[in-house]
XYZ file of C-alpha atoms in Angstrom:
313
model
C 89.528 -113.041 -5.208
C 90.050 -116.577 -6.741
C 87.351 -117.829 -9.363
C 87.635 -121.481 -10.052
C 87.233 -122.401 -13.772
C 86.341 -125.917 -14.871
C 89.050 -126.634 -17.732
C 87.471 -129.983 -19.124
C 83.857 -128.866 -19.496
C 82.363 -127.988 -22.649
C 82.446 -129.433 -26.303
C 85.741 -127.419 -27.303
C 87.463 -127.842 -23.913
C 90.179 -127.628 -22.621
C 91.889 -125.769 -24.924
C 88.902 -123.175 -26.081
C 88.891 -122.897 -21.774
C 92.239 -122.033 -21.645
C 92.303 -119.550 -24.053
C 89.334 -118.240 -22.340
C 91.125 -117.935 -19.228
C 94.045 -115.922 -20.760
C 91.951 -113.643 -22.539
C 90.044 -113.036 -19.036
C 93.323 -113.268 -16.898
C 94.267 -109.489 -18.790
C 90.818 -108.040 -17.594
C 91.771 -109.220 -13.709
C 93.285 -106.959 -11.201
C 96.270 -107.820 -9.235
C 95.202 -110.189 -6.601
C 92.502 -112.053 -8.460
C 93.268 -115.714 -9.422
C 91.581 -117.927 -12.275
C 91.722 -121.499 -10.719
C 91.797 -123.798 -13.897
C 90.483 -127.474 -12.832
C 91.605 -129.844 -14.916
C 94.154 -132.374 -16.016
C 96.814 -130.733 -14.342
C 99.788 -131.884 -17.620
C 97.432 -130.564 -20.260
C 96.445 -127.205 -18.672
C 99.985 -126.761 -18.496
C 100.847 -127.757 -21.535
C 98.630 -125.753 -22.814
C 99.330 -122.410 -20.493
C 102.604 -122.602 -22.283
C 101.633 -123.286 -26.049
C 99.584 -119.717 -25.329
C 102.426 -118.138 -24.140
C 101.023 -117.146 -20.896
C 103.737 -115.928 -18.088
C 101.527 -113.855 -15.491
C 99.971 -114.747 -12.062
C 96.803 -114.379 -12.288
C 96.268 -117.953 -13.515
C 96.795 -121.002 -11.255
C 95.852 -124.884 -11.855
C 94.408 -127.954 -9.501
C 94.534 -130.900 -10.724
C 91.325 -132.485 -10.922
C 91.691 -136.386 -12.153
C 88.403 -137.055 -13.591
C 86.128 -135.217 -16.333
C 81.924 -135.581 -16.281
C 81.015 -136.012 -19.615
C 78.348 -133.802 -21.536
C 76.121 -136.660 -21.541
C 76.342 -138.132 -17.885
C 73.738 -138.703 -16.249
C 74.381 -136.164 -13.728
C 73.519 -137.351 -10.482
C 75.642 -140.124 -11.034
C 78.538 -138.428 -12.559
C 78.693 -136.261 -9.143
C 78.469 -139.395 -7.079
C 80.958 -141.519 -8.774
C 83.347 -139.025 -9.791
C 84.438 -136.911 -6.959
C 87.536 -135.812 -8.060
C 86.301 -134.371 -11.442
C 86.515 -130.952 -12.137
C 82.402 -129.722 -11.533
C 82.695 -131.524 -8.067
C 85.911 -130.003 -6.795
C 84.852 -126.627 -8.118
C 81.874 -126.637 -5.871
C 83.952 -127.942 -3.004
C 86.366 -125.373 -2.963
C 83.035 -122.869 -3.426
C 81.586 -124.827 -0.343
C 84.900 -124.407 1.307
C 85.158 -120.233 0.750
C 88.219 -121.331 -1.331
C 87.098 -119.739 -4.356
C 84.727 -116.736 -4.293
C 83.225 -118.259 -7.815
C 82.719 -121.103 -10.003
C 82.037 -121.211 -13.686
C 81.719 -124.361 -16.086
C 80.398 -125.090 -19.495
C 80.027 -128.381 -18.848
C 77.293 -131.264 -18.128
C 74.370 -128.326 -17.193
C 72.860 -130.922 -15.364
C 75.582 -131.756 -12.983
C 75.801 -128.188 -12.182
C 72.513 -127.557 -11.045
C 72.861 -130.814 -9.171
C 75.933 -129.837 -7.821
C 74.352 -126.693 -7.199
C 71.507 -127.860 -4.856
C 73.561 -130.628 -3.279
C 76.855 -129.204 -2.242
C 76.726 -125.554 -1.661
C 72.661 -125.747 -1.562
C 70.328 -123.105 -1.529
C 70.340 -120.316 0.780
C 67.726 -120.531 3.413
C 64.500 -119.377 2.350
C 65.215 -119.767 -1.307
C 62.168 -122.128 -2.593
C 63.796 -122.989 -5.189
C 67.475 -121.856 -6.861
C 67.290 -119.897 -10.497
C 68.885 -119.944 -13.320
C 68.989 -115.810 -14.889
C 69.565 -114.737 -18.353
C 70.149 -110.663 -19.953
C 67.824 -109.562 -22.201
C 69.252 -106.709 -24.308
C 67.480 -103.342 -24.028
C 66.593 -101.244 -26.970
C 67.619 -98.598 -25.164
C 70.746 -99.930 -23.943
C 71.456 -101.730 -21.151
C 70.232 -105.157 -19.788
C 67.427 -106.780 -18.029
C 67.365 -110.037 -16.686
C 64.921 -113.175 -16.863
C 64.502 -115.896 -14.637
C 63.649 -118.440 -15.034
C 65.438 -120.010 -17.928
C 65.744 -123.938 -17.253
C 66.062 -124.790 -13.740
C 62.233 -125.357 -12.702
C 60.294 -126.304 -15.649
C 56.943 -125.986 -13.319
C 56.666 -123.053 -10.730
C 53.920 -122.750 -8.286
C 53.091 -119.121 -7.715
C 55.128 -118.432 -4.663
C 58.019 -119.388 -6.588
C 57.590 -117.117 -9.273
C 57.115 -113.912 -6.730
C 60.572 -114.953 -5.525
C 61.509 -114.889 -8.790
C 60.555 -111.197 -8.741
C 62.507 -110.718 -5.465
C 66.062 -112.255 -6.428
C 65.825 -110.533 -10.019
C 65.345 -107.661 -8.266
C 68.067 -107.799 -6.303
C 70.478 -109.016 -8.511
C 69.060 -106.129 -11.060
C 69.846 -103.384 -8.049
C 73.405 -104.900 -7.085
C 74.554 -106.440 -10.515
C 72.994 -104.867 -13.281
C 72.870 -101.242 -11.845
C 69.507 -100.577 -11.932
C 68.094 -98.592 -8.813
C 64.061 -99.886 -8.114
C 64.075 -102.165 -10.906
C 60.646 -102.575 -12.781
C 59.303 -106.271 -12.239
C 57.314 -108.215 -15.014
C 55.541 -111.374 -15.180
C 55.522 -112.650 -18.757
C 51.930 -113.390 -19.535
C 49.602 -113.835 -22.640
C 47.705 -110.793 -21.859
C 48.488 -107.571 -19.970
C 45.293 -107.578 -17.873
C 45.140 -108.507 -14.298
C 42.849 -111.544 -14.879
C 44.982 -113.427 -18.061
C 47.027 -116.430 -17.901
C 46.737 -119.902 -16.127
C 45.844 -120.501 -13.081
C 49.827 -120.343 -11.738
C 50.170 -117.141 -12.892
C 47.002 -115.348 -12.079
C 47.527 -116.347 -8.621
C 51.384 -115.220 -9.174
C 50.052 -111.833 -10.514
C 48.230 -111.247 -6.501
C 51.393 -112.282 -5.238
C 53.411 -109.816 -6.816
C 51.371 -107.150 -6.500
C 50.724 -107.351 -2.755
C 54.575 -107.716 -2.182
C 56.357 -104.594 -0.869
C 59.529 -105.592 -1.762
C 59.514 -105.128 -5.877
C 58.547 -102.898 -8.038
C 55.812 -104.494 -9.650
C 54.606 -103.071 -13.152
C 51.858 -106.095 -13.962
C 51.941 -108.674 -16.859
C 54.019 -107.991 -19.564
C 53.401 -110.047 -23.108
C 55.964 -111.305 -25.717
C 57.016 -108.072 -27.750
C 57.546 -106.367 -24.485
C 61.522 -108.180 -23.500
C 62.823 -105.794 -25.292
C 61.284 -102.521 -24.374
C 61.536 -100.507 -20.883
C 58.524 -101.876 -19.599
C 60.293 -104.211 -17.426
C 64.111 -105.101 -16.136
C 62.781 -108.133 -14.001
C 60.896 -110.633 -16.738
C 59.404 -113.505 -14.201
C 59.066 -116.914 -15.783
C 58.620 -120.507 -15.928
C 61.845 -121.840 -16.474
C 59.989 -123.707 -19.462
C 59.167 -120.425 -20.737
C 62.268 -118.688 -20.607
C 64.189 -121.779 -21.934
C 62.071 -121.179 -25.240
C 62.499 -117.218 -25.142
C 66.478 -116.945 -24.637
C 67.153 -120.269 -27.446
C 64.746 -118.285 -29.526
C 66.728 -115.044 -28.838
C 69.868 -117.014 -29.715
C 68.318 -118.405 -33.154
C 67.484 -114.683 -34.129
C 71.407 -114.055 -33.665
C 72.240 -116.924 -35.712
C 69.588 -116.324 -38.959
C 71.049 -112.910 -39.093
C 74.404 -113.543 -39.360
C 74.266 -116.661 -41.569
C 72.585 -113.891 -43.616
C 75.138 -111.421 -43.325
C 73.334 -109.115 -41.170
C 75.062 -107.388 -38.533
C 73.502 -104.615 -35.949
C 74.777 -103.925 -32.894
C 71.495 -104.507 -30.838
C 71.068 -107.703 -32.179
C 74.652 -108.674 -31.839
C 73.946 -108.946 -28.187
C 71.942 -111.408 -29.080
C 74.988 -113.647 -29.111
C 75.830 -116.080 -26.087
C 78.887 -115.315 -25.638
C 78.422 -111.374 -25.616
C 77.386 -112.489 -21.397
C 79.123 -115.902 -21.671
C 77.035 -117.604 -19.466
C 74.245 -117.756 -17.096
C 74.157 -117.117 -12.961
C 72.343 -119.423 -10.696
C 70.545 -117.442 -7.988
C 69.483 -118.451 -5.014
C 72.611 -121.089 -3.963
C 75.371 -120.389 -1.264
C 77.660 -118.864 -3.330
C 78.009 -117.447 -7.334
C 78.221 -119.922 -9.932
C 77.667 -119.192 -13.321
C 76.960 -121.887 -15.916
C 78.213 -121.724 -19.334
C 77.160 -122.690 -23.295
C 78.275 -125.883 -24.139
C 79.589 -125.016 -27.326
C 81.541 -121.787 -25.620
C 84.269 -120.247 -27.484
C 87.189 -118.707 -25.659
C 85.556 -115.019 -25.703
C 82.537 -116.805 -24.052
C 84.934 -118.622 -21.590
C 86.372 -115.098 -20.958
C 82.783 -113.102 -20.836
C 81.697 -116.032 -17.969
C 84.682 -115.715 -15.842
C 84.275 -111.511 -15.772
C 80.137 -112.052 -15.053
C 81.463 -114.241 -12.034
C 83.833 -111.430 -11.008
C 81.501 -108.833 -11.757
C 79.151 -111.024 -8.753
C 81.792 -111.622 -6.495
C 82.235 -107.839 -5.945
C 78.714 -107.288 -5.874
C 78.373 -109.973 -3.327
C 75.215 -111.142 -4.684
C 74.802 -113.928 -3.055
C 75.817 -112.531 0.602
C 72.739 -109.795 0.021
C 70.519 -112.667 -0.971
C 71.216 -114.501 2.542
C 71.077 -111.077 4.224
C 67.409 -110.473 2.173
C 66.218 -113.971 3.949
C 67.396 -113.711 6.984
C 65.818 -110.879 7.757
């Protein structure tokens, strides 16, 4: 297995990147490679200041670097030899069975649709988030930036690929779908979503439970939250903000401590040919090391194979 890791993106990279990679390189099993793109001198440089000696690290030299603030249609365009762009090549390729970046979000989602593109019969590509279970566990929400607008056969696909990636990912047998809502009954919501809600229900698929409002995330009601990608933006930075008032206060709790980005380190896109994950920009090396075991974690799963098997059929 061979995850490619982009070594210049983020606001502490490369070096918070590389650590990152070291701490995740002791997780891997024998056979499974970290590809570090980058500056090929530097990530050297700084393979050795870490004292790293093992094998399951390798770098490819990638010349250029999109910025955090590219535009990034653009940056993909005139820089195709920077890291984000050869990461999705070799992904393209089947020379890596993964790609993760904290980098220019935008240029990954562009990247995303452009290079590997979406599988057949994907309306339009997600981008997932966990939501931490009272209970234990995780659910997952999508969407969480990608499509700001979603007409309602996009959100019952929603319902479909977290579904899937619930069953093969998250270990959840029949996963219980959701569609976030302002009421539970049938008849609330916008137009979008009340025709989403008779989409849902009619599909055979999922495991549709109904609307679900805000104070249900973090109960059992659901493991699949469907959303706007406007909407789920809001929920998972507000989730984040909760995580940050509590311990500027000095209060610590191990539910809410999952709270924390880099407890996941980053977030998958569904829906593409292939499993990238997109990280925080501000990612610390345990985040770094979190992202690059999520991308693992799909790449056995083959995630993305069962979503093209799911469509094809």
């Amino acid at each position: 297995m061979r995850i490619a890791l982009d070594a210049m993106g983020g606001d502490f990279a490369p070096e918070a990147v590389v650590k990152g990679a070291v701490m995740a390189a002791q997780e891997l099993k024998n056979g499974e490679v970290i590809l570090l793109l980058g500056k090929e001198d530097v990530l050297h440089t700084l393979l050795q200041e870490n004292g790293y000696t093992g094998s399951n690290i390798s770098v490819m030299h990638a010349s250029q670097v999109i910025e955090m603030g590219e535009h990034p249609t653009k940056a993909l365009t005139q820089k195709p030899d920077s890291s984000i762009a050869l990461g999705y090549g070799l992904l393209k390729a089947q020379k890596a069975d993964a790609f993760c970046s904290a980098g220019n979000t935008g240029a990954m989602l562009v990247g995303a649709m452009f290079s590997v593109k979406a599988i057949e019969g994907i309306l339009r590509p997600s981008i997932a988030s966990f939501v931490p279970k009272l209970s234990g566990g995780l659910g997952v929400i999508l969407d969480v930036g990608a499509n700001a607008d979603c007409k309602p056969e996009v959100l019952e696909q929603f319902g479909e690929l977290g579904s899937i990636y619930a069953k093969y990912v998250l270990d959840i047998q029949n996963p219980k779908v959701g569609l976030m809502n302002l009421g539970e009954e049938e008849g609330k919501g916008t137009v979008n979503t009340q025709a989403a809600h008779q989409r849902l229900k009619l599909n055979k698929d999922i495991n549709f439970i109904g609307n679900i409002e805000g104070r249900d995330i973090f109960n059992d009601k659901a493991d699949v939250i469907v959303c706007d990608g406007y909407t789920g933006n809001i929920i998972v930075k507000m989730a984040e903000s909760l995580y940050d008032i509590l311990h500027q206060k000095g209060i610590h709790d191990p539910f809410f401590d999952k709270f924390n980005y880099e407890t996941e380190g980053g977030s998958p896109i569904l829906g593409i040919n292939g499993n990238a994950v997109i990280g925080h920009g501000v990612s610390s090396p345990r985040a770094i090391c979190n992202m690059v075991l999520l991308a693992q974690k799909m790449a056995v799963s083959k995630i993305s194979e069962r979503f093209r098997k799911n469509y094809s059929a």
